PDB file of C-alpha atoms in Angstrom:
ATOM      1  CA  MET A   1      65.734  97.385  88.277  1.00  0.00           C
ATOM      2  CA  SER A   2      64.078 100.749  88.628  1.00  0.00           C
ATOM      3  CA  THR A   3      65.248 103.662  86.596  1.00  0.00           C
ATOM      4  CA  SER A   4      64.750 107.387  86.851  1.00  0.00           C
ATOM      5  CA  LYS A   5      64.671 109.829  84.009  1.00  0.00           C
ATOM      6  CA  ASP A   6      67.026 112.749  83.980  1.00  0.00           C
ATOM      7  CA  PRO A   7      65.702 116.220  83.135  1.00  0.00           C
ATOM      8  CA  THR A   8      66.863 115.844  79.536  1.00  0.00           C
ATOM      9  CA  GLY A   9      64.803 112.661  79.065  1.00  0.00           C
ATOM     10  CA  GLY A  10      67.626 110.125  79.429  1.00  0.00           C
ATOM     11  CA  ILE A  11      67.823 107.305  81.943  1.00  0.00           C
ATOM     12  CA  LEU A  12      69.902 107.950  85.059  1.00  0.00           C
ATOM     13  CA  ASP A  13      72.499 105.353  85.942  1.00  0.00           C
ATOM     14  CA  ALA A  14      72.596 103.720  89.387  1.00  0.00           C
ATOM     15  CA  ALA A  15      75.440 105.921  90.671  1.00  0.00           C
ATOM     16  CA  ALA A  16      73.628 109.103  89.622  1.00  0.00           C
ATOM     17  CA  ARG A  17      70.492 107.978  91.457  1.00  0.00           C
ATOM     18  CA  LYS A  18      72.391 107.077  94.628  1.00  0.00           C
ATOM     19  CA  LEU A  19      74.317 110.355  94.596  1.00  0.00           C
ATOM     20  CA  ARG A  20      71.125 112.308  93.841  1.00  0.00           C
ATOM     21  CA  LEU A  21      72.566 113.784  90.651  1.00  0.00           C
ATOM     22  CA  PRO A  22      69.988 115.251  88.253  1.00  0.00           C
ATOM     23  CA  PHE A  23      72.013 113.924  85.313  1.00  0.00           C
ATOM     24  CA  GLY A  24      73.864 110.730  84.430  1.00  0.00           C
ATOM     25  CA  VAL A  25      77.485 110.085  85.350  1.00  0.00           C
ATOM     26  CA  PRO A  26      78.730 110.396  81.729  1.00  0.00           C
ATOM     27  CA  ASP A  27      77.144 113.859  81.574  1.00  0.00           C
ATOM     28  CA  PHE A  28      78.765 114.756  84.905  1.00  0.00           C
ATOM     29  CA  VAL A  29      82.184 113.653  83.640  1.00  0.00           C
ATOM     30  CA  ASP A  30      81.644 115.639  80.422  1.00  0.00           C
ATOM     31  CA  ARG A  31      80.842 118.763  82.484  1.00  0.00           C
ATOM     32  CA  ILE A  32      84.058 118.382  84.475  1.00  0.00           C
ATOM     33  CA  VAL A  33      86.425 117.692  81.568  1.00  0.00           C
ATOM     34  CA  SER A  34      85.044 120.474  79.383  1.00  0.00           C
ATOM     35  CA  GLY A  35      87.183 123.562  79.699  1.00  0.00           C
ATOM     36  CA  SER A  36      90.611 123.890  81.226  1.00  0.00           C
ATOM     37  CA  VAL A  37      92.041 120.837  82.979  1.00  0.00           C
ATOM     38  CA  ASP A  38      93.423 123.291  85.558  1.00  0.00           C
ATOM     39  CA  GLU A  39      89.843 124.010  86.703  1.00  0.00           C
ATOM     40  CA  ALA A  40      88.637 120.377  86.943  1.00  0.00           C
ATOM     41  CA  GLY A  41      88.875 120.320  90.746  1.00  0.00           C
ATOM     42  CA  ARG A  42      86.874 123.507  91.082  1.00  0.00           C
ATOM     43  CA  ARG A  43      84.176 122.343  88.659  1.00  0.00           C
ATOM     44  CA  THR A  44      83.899 118.997  90.478  1.00  0.00           C
ATOM     45  CA  VAL A  45      83.400 120.607  93.897  1.00  0.00           C
ATOM     46  CA  GLN A  46      81.020 123.234  92.603  1.00  0.00           C
ATOM     47  CA  VAL A  47      78.796 120.832  90.641  1.00  0.00           C
ATOM     48  CA  LEU A  48      78.547 118.268  93.456  1.00  0.00           C
ATOM     49  CA  ILE A  49      77.956 120.764  96.286  1.00  0.00           C
ATOM     50  CA  THR A  50      75.440 122.781  94.254  1.00  0.00           C
ATOM     51  CA  THR A  51      73.595 119.588  93.287  1.00  0.00           C
ATOM     52  CA  TRP A  52      73.579 118.219  96.835  1.00  0.00           C
ATOM     53  CA  ASP A  53      72.437 121.579  98.214  1.00  0.00           C
ATOM     54  CA  LEU A  54      69.477 121.554  95.812  1.00  0.00           C
ATOM     55  CA  ALA A  55      68.681 118.020  97.010  1.00  0.00           C
ATOM     56  CA  GLU A  56      68.853 119.178 100.660  1.00  0.00           C
ATOM     57  CA  GLY A  57      71.971 117.160 101.354  1.00  0.00           C
ATOM     58  CA  GLY A  58      71.519 114.589  98.668  1.00  0.00           C
ATOM     59  CA  PRO A  59      72.784 111.138  99.551  1.00  0.00           C
ATOM     60  CA  PHE A  60      74.093 112.214 102.949  1.00  0.00           C
ATOM     61  CA  ALA A  61      70.845 113.479 104.432  1.00  0.00           C
ATOM     62  CA  ALA A  62      68.694 110.741 102.908  1.00  0.00           C
ATOM     63  CA  GLN A  63      70.919 107.884 104.033  1.00  0.00           C
ATOM     64  CA  ALA A  64      72.008 109.272 107.404  1.00  0.00           C
ATOM     65  CA  ILE A  65      68.516 108.979 108.848  1.00  0.00           C
ATOM     66  CA  SER A  66      67.803 105.569 107.364  1.00  0.00           C
ATOM     67  CA  ALA A  67      68.163 102.256 109.168  1.00  0.00           C
ATOM     68  CA  GLY A  68      71.767 101.966 107.986  1.00  0.00           C
ATOM     69  CA  GLY A  69      72.765 105.255 109.560  1.00  0.00           C
ATOM     70  CA  MET A  70      75.741 107.416 108.732  1.00  0.00           C
ATOM     71  CA  ALA A  71      78.195 104.549 108.205  1.00  0.00           C
ATOM     72  CA  LYS A  72      76.027 103.179 105.398  1.00  0.00           C
ATOM     73  CA  SER A  73      75.638 106.671 103.926  1.00  0.00           C
ATOM     74  CA  VAL A  74      79.394 107.164 103.833  1.00  0.00           C
ATOM     75  CA  GLU A  75      79.902 103.718 102.289  1.00  0.00           C
ATOM     76  CA  ILE A  76      77.310 104.326  99.559  1.00  0.00           C
ATOM     77  CA  VAL A  77      78.649 107.763  98.658  1.00  0.00           C
ATOM     78  CA  TYR A  78      82.295 106.678  98.808  1.00  0.00           C
ATOM     79  CA  ASP A  79      81.695 103.583  96.661  1.00  0.00           C
ATOM     80  CA  ASN A  80      79.653 105.531  94.121  1.00  0.00           C
ATOM     81  CA  LEU A  81      82.221 108.324  93.857  1.00  0.00           C
ATOM     82  CA  ILE A  82      85.297 106.099  93.463  1.00  0.00           C
ATOM     83  CA  GLY A  83      84.445 103.715  90.627  1.00  0.00           C
ATOM     84  CA  PRO A  84      81.542 105.226  88.747  1.00  0.00           C
ATOM     85  CA  ILE A  85      82.569 108.902  88.929  1.00  0.00           C
ATOM     86  CA  PHE A  86      86.242 109.391  89.657  1.00  0.00           C
ATOM     87  CA  GLY A  87      87.441 106.345  87.694  1.00  0.00           C
ATOM     88  CA  PRO A  88      86.098 107.609  84.355  1.00  0.00           C
ATOM     89  CA  LEU A  89      86.867 111.244  85.218  1.00  0.00           C
ATOM     90  CA  LEU A  90      90.517 110.524  86.023  1.00  0.00           C
ATOM     91  CA  LYS A  91      90.916 108.418  82.890  1.00  0.00           C
ATOM     92  CA  ARG A  92      89.485 111.237  80.751  1.00  0.00           C
ATOM     93  CA  LEU A  93      91.907 113.667  82.429  1.00  0.00           C
ATOM     94  CA  GLY A  94      94.796 111.315  81.590  1.00  0.00           C
ATOM     95  CA  ALA A  95      95.756 110.815  85.240  1.00  0.00           C
ATOM     96  CA  ASP A  96      98.041 108.073  86.489  1.00  0.00           C
ATOM     97  CA  ASP A  97      97.384 105.906  89.583  1.00  0.00           C
ATOM     98  CA  VAL A  98      93.617 106.173  89.083  1.00  0.00           C
ATOM     99  CA  THR A  99      92.712 103.943  92.061  1.00  0.00           C
ATOM    100  CA  LYS A 100      94.694 105.982  94.585  1.00  0.00           C
ATOM    101  CA  ARG A 101      93.568 109.315  93.142  1.00  0.00           C
ATOM    102  CA  ALA A 102      89.913 108.217  93.088  1.00  0.00           C
ATOM    103  CA  GLY A 103      90.109 107.244  96.754  1.00  0.00           C
ATOM    104  CA  LEU A 104      91.682 110.555  97.730  1.00  0.00           C
ATOM    105  CA  CYS A 105      89.073 112.544  95.788  1.00  0.00           C
ATOM    106  CA  ALA A 106      86.169 110.589  97.255  1.00  0.00           C
ATOM    107  CA  THR A 107      87.533 110.940 100.786  1.00  0.00           C
ATOM    108  CA  GLN A 108      87.759 114.721 100.404  1.00  0.00           C
ATOM    109  CA  LEU A 109      84.175 115.069  99.178  1.00  0.00           C
ATOM    110  CA  VAL A 110      82.696 112.545 101.620  1.00  0.00           C
ATOM    111  CA  GLY A 111      84.303 114.460 104.490  1.00  0.00           C
ATOM    112  CA  VAL A 112      82.812 117.739 103.314  1.00  0.00           C
ATOM    113  CA  GLY A 113      79.432 116.062 102.786  1.00  0.00           C
ATOM    114  CA  VAL A 114      79.337 114.567 106.267  1.00  0.00           C
ATOM    115  CA  VAL A 115      80.263 117.859 107.936  1.00  0.00           C
ATOM    116  CA  ARG A 116      77.912 119.953 105.763  1.00  0.00           C
ATOM    117  CA  TYR A 117      74.838 117.710 105.569  1.00  0.00           C
ATOM    118  CA  VAL A 118      74.975 115.299 108.520  1.00  0.00           C
ATOM    119  CA  ALA A 119      76.783 117.151 111.316  1.00  0.00           C
ATOM    120  CA  ARG A 120      75.603 120.494 109.876  1.00  0.00           C
ATOM    121  CA  ALA A 121      78.639 122.132 111.420  1.00  0.00           C
ATOM    122  CA  ASP A 122      79.671 125.689 110.706  1.00  0.00           C
ATOM    123  CA  PRO A 123      81.510 127.164 108.965  1.00  0.00           C
ATOM    124  CA  ILE A 124      81.252 124.369 106.344  1.00  0.00           C
ATOM    125  CA  ARG A 125      77.426 124.242 106.553  1.00  0.00           C
ATOM    126  CA  SER A 126      76.974 127.940 105.878  1.00  0.00           C
ATOM    127  CA  MET A 127      79.596 128.363 103.146  1.00  0.00           C
ATOM    128  CA  THR A 128      78.314 128.886  99.619  1.00  0.00           C
ATOM    129  CA  PRO A 129      79.220 126.320  96.942  1.00  0.00           C
ATOM    130  CA  GLU A 130      81.587 128.950  95.484  1.00  0.00           C
ATOM    131  CA  GLU A 131      83.321 129.463  98.849  1.00  0.00           C
ATOM    132  CA  LEU A 132      83.713 125.715  99.293  1.00  0.00           C
ATOM    133  CA  ALA A 133      85.040 125.390  95.755  1.00  0.00           C
ATOM    134  CA  ASP A 134      87.592 128.145  96.453  1.00  0.00           C
ATOM    135  CA  ALA A 135      88.734 126.384  99.632  1.00  0.00           C
ATOM    136  CA  ILE A 136      88.659 122.737  98.521  1.00  0.00           C
ATOM    137  CA  ALA A 137      89.425 122.906  94.797  1.00  0.00           C
ATOM    138  CA  PRO A 138      93.220 123.253  95.143  1.00  0.00           C
ATOM    139  CA  THR A 139      93.394 120.003  97.128  1.00  0.00           C
ATOM    140  CA  LEU A 140      90.997 118.192  94.815  1.00  0.00           C
ATOM    141  CA  GLN A 141      92.900 119.503  91.789  1.00  0.00           C
ATOM    142  CA  ARG A 142      96.124 118.036  93.181  1.00  0.00           C
ATOM    143  CA  TYR A 143      94.378 114.717  93.775  1.00  0.00           C
ATOM    144  CA  LEU A 144      93.030 114.738  90.210  1.00  0.00           C
ATOM    145  CA  ILE A 145      96.197 115.555  88.249  1.00  0.00           C
ATOM    146  CA  GLY A 146      98.887 116.877  90.603  1.00  0.00           C
ATOM    147  CA  ASP A 147     101.735 115.295  92.535  1.00  0.00           C
ATOM    148  CA  ILE A 148     100.492 112.760  95.110  1.00  0.00           C
ATOM    149  CA  SER A 149     103.782 111.006  95.780  1.00  0.00           C
TER     150      SER A 149
END
């Protein structure tokens, strides 16, 4: 099993490598849960979009042009967001119905990723990470800890 080192000298976990995160998933979760729980959705969107922008589309761009195509890209990103990222994040936030919430969160971010990095469709492609966070964070925040009944 190959490993990559994160910028702080630690070993990146498999999900971090597949999602092109420059830090391990536990560090990502720590970044999101630090501060007000009311801003967790915004921090999640901003960190992921900023990171993927720096990686020129991250897992979407790299996988979309591979032999597996876009369907494989979506599957990899979705699977690596649900269990490894949103599972621990939702548990740390004290959320109920973790499986359903994780699926909703991943679906939201995969959709944005496909439009921004694969289809490269405006206005999503040209929005800044802050603009996307402003637009998407309220929905993601509801998926993280709000009413989903």
